[in-house]
Amino acid sequence: MSPQPKRFAQRLNLREGTVDMTHGSGGRAMAQLIEELFMQHLDNPLLRQANDQAAFDVPAGRLVMSTDGHVISPLFFPGGDIGSLAVHGTLNDVAMAGARPLYLAAGFILEEGFPLADLARIVASMAAACNKAGVAVVTGDTKVVERGKGDGVFITTTGVGRVPAGVNISGDRARPGDAILVSGSLGDHGVAVMASRENLSFDTRIESDSAALHELVAAMVAVAPGIHCLRDPTRGGLATTLNELAQQSGVGMQLEETQIPIKPAVAAACELLGLDPLYIANEGKLICICAAEDAEPLLEAMRSHPLGADAAQIGQVIEDPQGFVRLRTAFGGQRVVDWLTGEQLPRIC
């Protein structure tokens, strides 16, 4: 939709202007913000209708819906920003059911005084992420809070997707003997954000792995529609996610430390910061639990996709009514990998 500057006395000053309370008032200023900033980047036929909701046809079959709030600090970090993260985070939650994402809704909470130039940069990043993923934001909402009562921008996204026929992926379907796979190296996102937050630099630049995983999932489902569990290990990382799956399925997990892919730079940063990489958040990786006979075909499919090039089998599901996740260390010992206690890295997604 083309902007209609004649409706407003002056165009938004996207270079030097800031968010003010009128931008969330529901009046003319809010209409101008939507028209000259949000619509400029996120335009599509459904959003252009400007209703309070989006009406669309849905394909036959099972639909999935997921919602996620994004409060990351800092808003811009190596490899991404809150805009692309808000798209990837919800698309991935939908994709972890084996679904193809169809539509997104986005809610913005803006702080009075936030620079319009930064907001435009964030919305443009969202648009680029949506275009790359082939998904549109079809409805949204904007609120403004007083200066000092927010932290720049918070974004909530809700996604809807369709599950292909014959696919039944759920966290309660892990069975003893199943293989545990990961799509690539762990900890990149959390360490990149922490380094940016603390102004730390390393010899090797560490970037967030933030990415939309639904195309990788589609390739996996195509070769193994009987995948038991998929989960993206975001807050709490690999350790907490596997504990969640173990509890849901009533099984234990046995991991092999030497098989878990972690980049040397991430491992070194974690050692320096006193962090365990197994608990660090990821935004572009997935965990897959599948029947043992599906492991090799799945690894081959994952490694043929750019987002799964470093995929590896890291362990297997075992019988354990207590639901422990155990790790065989590089030195041959055993330790329990427990749930995350407290908040290792707050405001990470």
Coordinates of C-alpha atoms in Angstrom, one line a residue:
M1 CA 0.0 0.0 0.0
S2 CA 1.4 3.4 -0.9
P3 CA 1.6 6.0 1.9
Q4 CA -1.0 8.8 1.7
P5 CA 1.0 11.8 3.0
K6 CA -1.8 14.2 2.1
R7 CA -3.8 12.8 5.0
F8 CA -1.3 14.2 7.5
A9 CA 0.1 17.7 7.9
Q10 CA 3.7 16.4 7.9
R11 CA 5.3 13.1 7.2
L12 CA 6.9 11.1 10.1
N13 CA 10.5 12.1 10.8
L14 CA 11.9 8.7 10.5
R15 CA 15.5 10.0 10.8
E16 CA 15.3 12.1 14.0
G17 CA 11.7 11.5 15.4
T18 CA 10.8 9.5 18.4
V19 CA 7.8 7.5 19.6
D20 CA 5.4 9.7 21.7
M21 CA 2.2 8.8 23.6
T22 CA -0.1 9.9 20.7
H23 CA 1.3 7.0 18.6
G24 CA -0.6 4.6 20.8
S25 CA -3.7 6.7 21.3
G26 CA -5.8 5.1 18.5
G27 CA -6.1 8.5 16.8
R28 CA -4.5 10.2 13.8
A29 CA -0.9 9.9 15.0
M30 CA -1.3 6.2 15.4
A31 CA -2.8 5.9 12.0
Q32 CA 0.2 7.8 10.5
L33 CA 2.7 5.5 12.4
I34 CA 0.9 2.4 11.0
E35 CA 0.6 3.9 7.5
E36 CA 4.1 5.4 7.1
L37 CA 6.2 2.9 9.0
F38 CA 4.5 -0.5 9.6
M39 CA 2.6 -0.7 6.3
Q40 CA 5.6 0.6 4.4
H41 CA 7.5 -2.6 5.4
L42 CA 4.9 -5.2 6.1
D43 CA 2.4 -4.5 3.4
N44 CA 0.2 -7.4 2.1
P45 CA -3.4 -7.7 0.9
L46 CA -4.7 -9.0 4.3
L47 CA -2.9 -6.3 6.4
R48 CA -4.0 -3.7 3.9
Q49 CA -7.6 -4.3 4.7
A50 CA -6.9 -2.5 8.0
N51 CA -9.5 -4.5 10.0
D52 CA -9.0 -5.4 13.7
Q53 CA -8.5 -9.0 12.5
A54 CA -7.5 -10.9 9.5
A55 CA -10.0 -13.2 7.7
F56 CA -8.4 -15.9 5.5
D57 CA -9.2 -19.3 4.1
V58 CA -7.5 -22.3 5.8
P59 CA -6.5 -25.6 4.3
A60 CA -8.0 -28.8 5.4
G61 CA -6.3 -30.8 8.1
R62 CA -4.8 -29.9 11.5
L63 CA -3.8 -26.4 12.3
V64 CA -1.3 -25.4 15.0
M65 CA -1.0 -22.0 16.7
S66 CA 1.8 -20.6 18.9
T67 CA 2.5 -17.3 20.5
D68 CA 5.7 -15.9 21.9
G69 CA 6.8 -12.6 23.6
H70 CA 10.2 -11.1 22.8
V71 CA 12.0 -8.9 25.3
I72 CA 15.6 -9.4 24.3
S73 CA 18.4 -7.0 25.5
P74 CA 20.1 -5.5 23.6
L75 CA 17.6 -5.0 20.7
F76 CA 20.4 -5.3 18.1
F77 CA 23.0 -8.0 18.4
P78 CA 25.5 -9.8 16.1
G79 CA 23.5 -11.8 13.6
G80 CA 20.1 -10.3 14.3
D81 CA 17.7 -8.1 16.2
I82 CA 14.4 -8.2 18.0
G83 CA 12.5 -7.9 14.7
S84 CA 13.9 -10.9 12.9
L85 CA 14.0 -12.8 16.2
A86 CA 10.3 -12.2 16.8
V87 CA 9.5 -13.8 13.4
H88 CA 11.9 -16.7 13.7
G89 CA 10.9 -17.5 17.3
T90 CA 7.3 -18.1 16.5
L91 CA 7.8 -19.7 13.1
N92 CA 10.0 -22.2 14.8
D93 CA 7.5 -23.0 17.5
V94 CA 4.9 -23.7 14.8
A95 CA 7.4 -25.7 12.7
M96 CA 8.3 -27.9 15.7
A97 CA 4.9 -29.7 15.2
G98 CA 6.1 -30.5 11.6
A99 CA 3.8 -27.7 10.4
R100 CA 4.2 -25.3 7.5
P101 CA 3.7 -21.7 8.9
L102 CA 0.9 -19.8 7.2
Y103 CA 0.4 -16.4 8.9
L104 CA 1.8 -14.2 11.7
A105 CA 0.2 -11.6 14.0
A106 CA 2.4 -9.0 15.7
G107 CA 1.9 -6.9 18.8
F108 CA 4.2 -4.0 19.6
I109 CA 4.7 -2.3 23.0
L110 CA 6.7 0.8 22.4
E111 CA 8.3 3.1 25.0
E112 CA 7.8 6.9 24.7
G113 CA 11.0 8.5 23.3
F114 CA 12.1 5.4 21.3
P115 CA 13.8 6.6 18.1
L116 CA 11.6 6.1 15.0
A117 CA 14.8 5.3 13.0
D118 CA 15.4 2.3 15.2
L119 CA 11.8 1.2 15.0
A120 CA 11.9 1.4 11.3
R121 CA 15.1 -0.7 11.3
I122 CA 13.4 -3.3 13.4
V123 CA 10.2 -3.5 11.3
A124 CA 12.3 -3.7 8.1
S125 CA 14.2 -6.6 9.6
M126 CA 10.8 -8.3 10.4
A127 CA 9.7 -7.8 6.9
A128 CA 12.9 -9.3 5.5
A129 CA 12.6 -12.3 7.7
C130 CA 9.0 -12.8 6.7
N131 CA 9.8 -12.4 3.0
K132 CA 12.6 -15.0 3.3
A133 CA 10.3 -17.4 5.1
G134 CA 7.3 -16.9 2.8
V135 CA 5.0 -15.8 5.6
A136 CA 3.1 -12.6 6.1
V137 CA 2.1 -10.5 9.1
V138 CA -1.6 -10.2 8.5
T139 CA -2.8 -8.4 11.7
G140 CA -1.2 -6.5 14.6
D141 CA -1.5 -4.1 17.5
T142 CA 0.5 -1.1 18.8
K143 CA 0.6 0.3 22.3
V144 CA 2.8 3.0 23.8
V145 CA 3.9 3.2 27.4
E146 CA 5.3 6.2 29.2
R147 CA 9.1 7.0 29.2
G148 CA 10.9 4.8 31.7
K149 CA 8.1 2.2 31.9
G150 CA 9.3 0.0 29.0
D151 CA 12.6 -0.9 27.5
G152 CA 12.4 0.4 24.0
V153 CA 10.4 -2.3 22.2
F154 CA 8.7 -5.5 23.2
I155 CA 7.2 -7.6 20.4
T156 CA 4.7 -10.5 20.7
T157 CA 4.1 -12.6 17.6
T158 CA 1.5 -15.3 17.1
G159 CA 1.7 -17.9 14.3
V160 CA -0.7 -20.3 12.6
G161 CA 0.5 -23.3 10.5
R162 CA -0.8 -26.4 8.9
V163 CA 0.4 -29.9 9.8
P164 CA 0.8 -32.3 6.8
A165 CA -1.4 -35.5 6.8
G166 CA 0.2 -38.4 8.6
V167 CA 2.5 -36.3 10.8
N168 CA 2.1 -36.5 14.6
I169 CA 5.0 -34.9 16.3
S170 CA 4.7 -34.3 20.1
G171 CA 6.9 -34.0 23.2
D172 CA 5.3 -37.1 24.7
R173 CA 6.3 -39.5 22.0
A174 CA 10.0 -40.3 22.8
R175 CA 10.5 -44.0 23.4
P176 CA 13.5 -46.0 24.8
G177 CA 15.9 -46.8 21.9
D178 CA 15.1 -43.6 20.0
A179 CA 18.0 -41.5 18.7
I180 CA 18.6 -37.9 19.8
L181 CA 19.7 -35.6 17.0
V182 CA 20.7 -31.9 16.9
S183 CA 20.8 -29.7 13.8
G184 CA 24.1 -28.0 14.6
S185 CA 26.4 -26.3 17.0
L186 CA 24.9 -25.1 20.3
G187 CA 25.1 -21.8 22.3
D188 CA 25.8 -19.4 19.4
H189 CA 22.8 -17.1 20.1
G190 CA 23.2 -16.8 23.8
V191 CA 26.9 -16.1 23.7
A192 CA 26.5 -13.6 20.9
V193 CA 23.8 -11.7 22.9
M194 CA 25.8 -11.8 26.1
A195 CA 29.0 -10.6 24.4
S196 CA 27.1 -7.7 22.8
R197 CA 25.4 -6.9 26.1
E198 CA 28.7 -6.8 28.0
N199 CA 30.8 -5.3 25.2
L200 CA 33.0 -8.3 25.0
S201 CA 35.0 -9.2 22.0
F202 CA 36.7 -12.5 21.0
D203 CA 39.3 -13.4 18.4
T204 CA 36.5 -15.1 16.4
R205 CA 33.3 -13.2 15.9
I206 CA 30.3 -15.1 17.4
E207 CA 27.0 -14.4 15.7
S208 CA 23.5 -15.5 16.7
D209 CA 22.1 -18.5 14.8
S210 CA 18.6 -16.9 14.6
A211 CA 16.8 -18.5 11.6
A212 CA 13.5 -19.9 10.5
L213 CA 13.6 -23.7 10.6
H214 CA 10.4 -24.7 8.8
E215 CA 12.2 -25.5 5.5
L216 CA 14.6 -27.7 7.3
V217 CA 11.7 -29.4 9.1
A218 CA 9.9 -29.9 5.8
A219 CA 13.0 -31.7 4.4
M220 CA 13.1 -33.9 7.5
V221 CA 9.4 -34.8 7.4
A222 CA 9.7 -35.7 3.8
V223 CA 12.2 -38.5 4.5
A224 CA 10.8 -39.5 8.0
P225 CA 7.2 -38.5 8.6
G226 CA 7.2 -40.7 11.7
I227 CA 9.5 -38.3 13.7
H228 CA 8.6 -38.6 17.3
C229 CA 9.6 -35.2 18.8
L230 CA 10.9 -31.8 17.6
R231 CA 11.8 -28.9 19.9
D232 CA 13.9 -25.8 19.4
P233 CA 16.2 -25.4 22.4
T234 CA 15.8 -21.7 23.2
R235 CA 15.7 -20.5 26.9
G236 CA 17.4 -23.1 29.0
G237 CA 19.2 -24.6 26.0
L238 CA 19.7 -28.3 25.2
A239 CA 19.8 -29.4 28.9
T240 CA 16.4 -27.9 29.9
T241 CA 14.7 -28.9 26.6
L242 CA 15.8 -32.5 27.0
N243 CA 14.5 -32.5 30.6
E244 CA 11.2 -31.2 29.3
L245 CA 10.9 -34.0 26.7
A246 CA 12.0 -36.7 29.2
Q247 CA 9.4 -35.6 31.6
Q248 CA 6.6 -35.4 29.0
S249 CA 7.5 -38.9 27.6
G250 CA 8.4 -40.6 30.9
V251 CA 11.8 -41.7 29.7
G252 CA 15.5 -40.9 30.4
M253 CA 18.2 -39.6 28.0
Q254 CA 21.8 -40.6 27.7
L255 CA 24.0 -38.1 26.0
E256 CA 27.6 -38.4 24.7
E257 CA 29.6 -35.2 25.4
T258 CA 32.1 -35.8 22.6
Q259 CA 29.2 -35.9 20.0
I260 CA 27.6 -32.6 21.0
P261 CA 28.7 -29.9 18.5
I262 CA 29.9 -26.7 20.1
K263 CA 32.1 -24.2 18.3
P264 CA 35.5 -23.7 19.9
A265 CA 34.9 -20.0 20.2
V266 CA 31.6 -20.6 22.0
A267 CA 33.2 -23.1 24.3
A268 CA 36.0 -20.7 25.1
A269 CA 33.6 -17.8 25.7
C270 CA 31.5 -20.0 28.0
E271 CA 34.6 -21.1 30.0
L272 CA 35.6 -17.4 30.3
L273 CA 32.1 -16.3 31.5
G274 CA 31.6 -19.3 33.7
L275 CA 28.6 -20.6 31.6
D276 CA 27.6 -24.1 30.7
P277 CA 27.0 -24.3 26.9
L278 CA 24.3 -27.0 27.4
Y279 CA 22.1 -24.3 29.1
I280 CA 22.7 -21.5 26.6
A281 CA 19.8 -20.4 24.4
N282 CA 19.7 -21.1 20.6
E283 CA 17.4 -19.5 18.1
G284 CA 18.2 -21.5 14.9
K285 CA 18.7 -25.0 16.1
L286 CA 16.4 -28.0 16.7
I287 CA 16.4 -31.2 18.6
C288 CA 14.9 -34.3 16.9
I289 CA 14.0 -37.6 18.6
C290 CA 13.2 -40.4 16.2
A291 CA 13.2 -44.1 15.8
A292 CA 16.8 -45.5 15.6
E293 CA 16.3 -46.7 12.0
D294 CA 15.3 -43.1 10.9
A295 CA 18.4 -41.5 12.4
E296 CA 20.8 -41.9 9.4
P297 CA 18.2 -40.8 6.7
L298 CA 17.3 -37.8 8.8
L299 CA 21.0 -36.9 9.4
E300 CA 21.6 -37.1 5.7
A301 CA 18.5 -34.8 5.0
M302 CA 19.6 -32.4 7.7
R303 CA 23.2 -32.1 6.5
S304 CA 22.0 -31.4 2.9
H305 CA 20.2 -28.2 4.2
P306 CA 22.3 -25.1 5.1
L307 CA 20.7 -24.9 8.5
G308 CA 21.5 -28.5 9.3
A309 CA 25.0 -28.8 7.9
D310 CA 26.5 -29.7 11.3
A311 CA 23.8 -32.1 12.4
A312 CA 24.8 -34.9 14.7
Q313 CA 23.4 -37.7 16.8
I314 CA 24.3 -36.9 20.4
G315 CA 22.7 -39.7 22.3
Q316 CA 19.7 -41.9 22.8
V317 CA 16.5 -42.3 24.8
I318 CA 16.7 -44.9 27.6
E319 CA 14.3 -46.4 30.1
D320 CA 14.3 -44.4 33.3
P321 CA 11.1 -43.8 35.3
Q322 CA 12.8 -40.9 37.1
G323 CA 13.3 -39.1 33.8
F324 CA 17.0 -38.2 34.3
V325 CA 19.1 -36.8 31.5
R326 CA 22.7 -38.2 31.8
L327 CA 25.9 -37.2 30.1
R328 CA 28.9 -39.4 29.4
T329 CA 31.7 -37.0 29.7
A330 CA 34.8 -36.8 27.4
F331 CA 36.7 -38.5 30.2
G332 CA 34.3 -41.4 30.5
G333 CA 32.5 -40.3 33.6
Q334 CA 28.8 -39.8 34.1
R335 CA 26.9 -36.7 35.3
V336 CA 23.3 -35.8 35.6
V337 CA 22.3 -32.8 33.3
D338 CA 19.5 -31.3 35.4
W339 CA 16.9 -28.6 34.7
L340 CA 18.2 -25.0 34.6
T341 CA 18.0 -23.5 38.0
G342 CA 17.4 -19.7 38.2
E343 CA 18.2 -17.5 35.2
Q344 CA 21.6 -18.1 33.6
L345 CA 21.1 -15.4 30.9
P346 CA 18.0 -13.2 31.3
R347 CA 16.4 -11.3 28.5
I348 CA 17.9 -13.6 25.9
C349 CA 14.9 -14.0 23.5

